[in-house]
């Protein structure tokens, strides 16, 4: 029974680890140079202050 729980625990950890890595370049949120707000990847203007990204 303990082996089954250990195997399930290991499987869950292996599923979570790829999600903790940083996204590849180009998929990171864009940071506003004026107010340091994090915006969506394809944003052209800042959602908070309206500055051009």
N, CA, C and O atoms as CSV, one atom per row, in Angstrom:
chain,resi,resn,atom,element,x,y,z
A,1,UNK,N,N,0.816,-1.185,0.000
A,1,UNK,CA,C,0.000,0.000,0.000
A,1,UNK,C,C,0.869,1.262,0.000
A,1,UNK,O,O,0.567,2.231,-0.697
A,2,UNK,N,N,1.946,1.242,0.784
A,2,UNK,CA,C,2.839,2.397,0.845
A,2,UNK,C,C,3.546,2.612,-0.489
A,2,UNK,O,O,3.818,3.748,-0.879
A,3,UNK,N,N,3.842,1.513,-1.187
A,3,UNK,CA,C,4.497,1.624,-2.493
A,3,UNK,C,C,3.566,2.306,-3.485
A,3,UNK,O,O,4.012,3.117,-4.296
A,4,UNK,N,N,2.283,1.986,-3.426
A,4,UNK,CA,C,1.313,2.607,-4.329
A,4,UNK,C,C,1.224,4.109,-4.069
A,4,UNK,O,O,1.192,4.899,-5.013
A,5,UNK,N,N,1.184,4.511,-2.788
A,5,UNK,CA,C,1.129,5.933,-2.474
A,5,UNK,C,C,2.414,6.639,-2.895
A,5,UNK,O,O,2.369,7.782,-3.350
A,6,UNK,N,N,3.554,5.973,-2.749
A,6,UNK,CA,C,4.822,6.562,-3.168
A,6,UNK,C,C,4.857,6.744,-4.677
A,6,UNK,O,O,5.323,7.770,-5.173
A,7,UNK,N,N,4.366,5.750,-5.405
A,7,UNK,CA,C,4.340,5.836,-6.864
A,7,UNK,C,C,3.407,6.956,-7.318
A,7,UNK,O,O,3.726,7.695,-8.248
A,8,UNK,N,N,2.267,7.077,-6.665
A,8,UNK,CA,C,1.326,8.143,-7.020
A,8,UNK,C,C,1.923,9.510,-6.686
A,8,UNK,O,O,1.776,10.455,-7.461
A,9,UNK,N,N,2.586,9.618,-5.552
A,9,UNK,CA,C,3.237,10.870,-5.170
A,9,UNK,C,C,4.322,11.270,-6.157
A,9,UNK,O,O,4.421,12.439,-6.530
A,10,UNK,N,N,5.129,10.317,-6.579
A,10,UNK,CA,C,6.175,10.581,-7.560
A,10,UNK,C,C,5.567,11.027,-8.878
A,10,UNK,O,O,6.070,11.955,-9.511
A,11,UNK,N,N,4.497,10.380,-9.294
A,11,UNK,CA,C,3.816,10.720,-10.544
A,11,UNK,C,C,3.282,12.156,-10.489
A,11,UNK,O,O,3.396,12.897,-11.465
A,12,UNK,N,N,2.704,12.549,-9.354
A,12,UNK,CA,C,2.176,13.905,-9.202
A,12,UNK,C,C,3.307,14.926,-9.270
A,12,UNK,O,O,3.167,15.958,-9.926
A,13,UNK,N,N,4.417,14.655,-8.605
A,13,UNK,CA,C,5.562,15.569,-8.632
A,13,UNK,C,C,6.090,15.716,-10.054
A,13,UNK,O,O,6.421,16.826,-10.471
A,14,UNK,N,N,6.174,14.634,-10.800
A,14,UNK,CA,C,6.661,14.696,-12.176
A,14,UNK,C,C,5.706,15.474,-13.077
A,14,UNK,O,O,6.142,16.097,-14.045
A,15,UNK,N,N,4.425,15.447,-12.773
A,15,UNK,CA,C,3.466,16.230,-13.550
A,15,UNK,C,C,3.560,17.719,-13.224
A,15,UNK,O,O,3.342,18.560,-14.096
A,16,UNK,N,N,3.879,18.043,-11.983
A,16,UNK,CA,C,3.933,19.440,-11.560
A,16,UNK,C,C,5.219,20.126,-12.019
A,16,UNK,O,O,5.185,21.308,-12.362
A,17,UNK,N,N,6.339,19.428,-12.036
A,17,UNK,CA,C,7.632,20.047,-12.336
A,17,UNK,C,C,7.670,20.799,-13.666
A,17,UNK,O,O,8.173,21.923,-13.686
A,18,UNK,N,N,7.173,20.256,-14.774
A,18,UNK,CA,C,7.217,21.036,-16.016
A,18,UNK,C,C,6.418,22.336,-15.924
A,18,UNK,O,O,6.770,23.317,-16.579
A,19,UNK,N,N,5.368,22.362,-15.140
A,19,UNK,CA,C,4.579,23.572,-14.984
A,19,UNK,C,C,5.283,24.653,-14.195
A,19,UNK,O,O,4.899,25.819,-14.283
A,20,UNK,N,N,6.302,24.305,-13.427
A,20,UNK,CA,C,7.028,25.280,-12.619
A,20,UNK,C,C,8.153,25.964,-13.386
A,20,UNK,O,O,8.689,26.976,-12.934
A,21,UNK,N,N,8.511,25.419,-14.537
A,21,UNK,CA,C,9.575,26.028,-15.329
A,21,UNK,C,C,9.089,27.324,-15.956
A,21,UNK,O,O,7.887,27.528,-16.124
A,22,UNK,N,N,10.012,28.185,-16.295
A,22,UNK,CA,C,9.659,29.434,-16.969
A,22,UNK,C,C,9.197,29.126,-18.383
A,22,UNK,O,O,9.676,28.169,-18.991
A,23,UNK,N,N,8.281,29.912,-18.916
A,23,UNK,CA,C,7.828,29.700,-20.286
A,23,UNK,C,C,8.942,30.042,-21.272
A,23,UNK,O,O,9.856,30.789,-20.924
A,24,UNK,N,N,8.885,29.519,-22.479
A,24,UNK,CA,C,9.919,29.823,-23.467
A,24,UNK,C,C,9.878,31.302,-23.849
A,24,UNK,O,O,8.855,31.958,-23.657
A,25,UNK,N,N,10.977,31.834,-24.385
A,25,UNK,CA,C,10.997,33.238,-24.792
A,25,UNK,C,C,9.873,33.521,-25.790
A,25,UNK,O,O,9.577,32.696,-26.654
A,26,UNK,N,N,9.271,34.660,-25.666
A,26,UNK,CA,C,8.161,35.026,-26.534
A,26,UNK,C,C,6.812,34.773,-25.888
A,26,UNK,O,O,5.802,35.309,-26.343
A,27,UNK,N,N,6.776,33.967,-24.839
A,27,UNK,CA,C,5.536,33.669,-24.147
A,27,UNK,C,C,5.514,34.279,-22.750
A,27,UNK,O,O,4.606,34.008,-21.965
A,28,UNK,N,N,6.500,35.091,-22.444
A,28,UNK,CA,C,6.559,35.735,-21.138
A,28,UNK,C,C,5.708,37.000,-21.174
A,28,UNK,O,O,5.602,37.643,-22.219
A,29,UNK,N,N,5.106,37.363,-20.055
A,29,UNK,CA,C,4.333,38.605,-20.035
A,29,UNK,C,C,5.234,39.814,-20.276
A,29,UNK,O,O,6.406,39.812,-19.901
A,30,UNK,N,N,4.681,40.826,-20.894
A,30,UNK,CA,C,5.451,42.032,-21.187
A,30,UNK,C,C,5.363,42.978,-19.996
A,30,UNK,O,O,4.275,43.238,-19.483
A,31,UNK,N,N,6.500,43.488,-19.563
A,31,UNK,CA,C,6.570,44.386,-18.412
A,31,UNK,C,C,6.636,45.823,-18.919
A,31,UNK,O,O,7.439,46.155,-19.792
A,32,UNK,N,N,5.786,46.658,-18.360
A,32,UNK,CA,C,5.743,48.071,-18.738
A,32,UNK,C,C,7.000,48.773,-18.225
A,32,UNK,O,O,7.342,48.642,-17.050
A,33,UNK,N,N,7.699,49.525,-19.100
A,33,UNK,CA,C,8.906,50.229,-18.653
A,33,UNK,C,C,8.593,51.419,-17.749
A,33,UNK,O,O,9.466,51.893,-17.022
A,34,UNK,N,N,7.346,51.903,-17.792
A,34,UNK,CA,C,6.993,53.084,-17.016
A,34,UNK,C,C,6.515,52.743,-15.600
A,34,UNK,O,O,6.922,53.388,-14.634
A,35,UNK,N,N,5.642,51.716,-15.477
A,35,UNK,CA,C,5.072,51.426,-14.154
A,35,UNK,C,C,5.390,50.012,-13.660
A,35,UNK,O,O,4.963,49.639,-12.567
A,36,UNK,N,N,6.124,49.225,-14.433
A,36,UNK,CA,C,6.535,47.859,-14.083
A,36,UNK,C,C,5.362,46.893,-13.931
A,36,UNK,O,O,5.497,45.856,-13.281
A,37,UNK,N,N,4.216,47.223,-14.523
A,37,UNK,CA,C,3.046,46.341,-14.511
A,37,UNK,C,C,3.277,45.202,-15.500
A,37,UNK,O,O,3.794,45.423,-16.595
A,38,UNK,N,N,2.900,43.998,-15.120
A,38,UNK,CA,C,2.999,42.839,-15.992
A,38,UNK,C,C,1.748,42.785,-16.869
A,38,UNK,O,O,0.631,42.815,-16.352
A,39,UNK,N,N,1.924,42.706,-18.197
A,39,UNK,CA,C,0.817,42.697,-19.147
A,39,UNK,C,C,0.796,41.392,-19.928
A,39,UNK,O,O,1.730,40.595,-19.836
A,40,UNK,N,N,-0.270,41.170,-20.702
A,40,UNK,CA,C,-0.378,39.967,-21.517
A,40,UNK,C,C,0.732,39.934,-22.558
A,40,UNK,O,O,1.340,40.958,-22.870
A,41,UNK,N,N,0.984,38.753,-23.087
A,41,UNK,CA,C,2.073,38.554,-24.036
A,41,UNK,C,C,1.932,39.415,-25.280
A,41,UNK,O,O,2.915,39.996,-25.740
A,42,UNK,N,N,0.730,39.508,-25.832
A,42,UNK,CA,C,0.522,40.221,-27.091
A,42,UNK,C,C,0.067,41.661,-26.888
A,42,UNK,O,O,-0.362,42.302,-27.848
A,43,UNK,N,N,0.147,42.184,-25.678
A,43,UNK,CA,C,-0.304,43.547,-25.398
A,43,UNK,C,C,0.597,44.562,-26.085
A,43,UNK,O,O,1.809,44.368,-26.188
A,44,UNK,N,N,-0.012,45.647,-26.554
A,44,UNK,CA,C,0.725,46.720,-27.211
A,44,UNK,C,C,0.845,47.924,-26.281
A,44,UNK,O,O,1.832,48.659,-26.320
A,45,UNK,N,N,-0.185,48.114,-25.437
A,45,UNK,CA,C,-0.157,49.192,-24.449
A,45,UNK,C,C,-0.363,48.604,-23.060
A,45,UNK,O,O,-0.962,47.539,-22.912
A,46,UNK,N,N,0.132,49.293,-22.053
A,46,UNK,CA,C,0.002,48.846,-20.667
A,46,UNK,C,C,-1.452,48.932,-20.220
A,46,UNK,O,O,-2.139,49.914,-20.504
A,47,UNK,N,N,-1.915,47.902,-19.522
A,47,UNK,CA,C,-3.289,47.881,-19.024
A,47,UNK,C,C,-3.483,48.878,-17.888
A,47,UNK,O,O,-4.597,49.355,-17.671
A,48,UNK,N,N,-2.418,49.198,-17.162
A,48,UNK,CA,C,-2.523,50.060,-15.980
A,48,UNK,C,C,-2.378,51.538,-16.328
A,48,UNK,O,O,-3.225,52.352,-15.959
A,49,UNK,N,N,-1.301,51.886,-17.039
A,49,UNK,CA,C,-1.031,53.306,-17.278
A,49,UNK,C,C,-1.215,53.736,-18.735
A,49,UNK,O,O,-1.232,54.935,-19.014
A,50,UNK,N,N,-1.353,52.793,-19.667
A,50,UNK,CA,C,-1.585,53.128,-21.072
A,50,UNK,C,C,-0.326,53.427,-21.866
A,50,UNK,O,O,-0.419,53.820,-23.028
A,51,UNK,N,N,0.839,53.254,-21.279
A,51,UNK,CA,C,2.094,53.517,-21.981
A,51,UNK,C,C,2.339,52.445,-23.043
A,51,UNK,O,O,1.911,51.300,-22.896
A,52,UNK,N,N,3.028,52.832,-24.103
A,52,UNK,CA,C,3.363,51.886,-25.168
A,52,UNK,C,C,4.401,50.891,-24.665
A,52,UNK,O,O,5.339,51.248,-23.952
A,53,UNK,N,N,4.209,49.635,-25.055
A,53,UNK,CA,C,5.166,48.605,-24.638
A,53,UNK,C,C,6.164,48.428,-25.716
A,53,UNK,O,O,7.073,47.608,-25.587
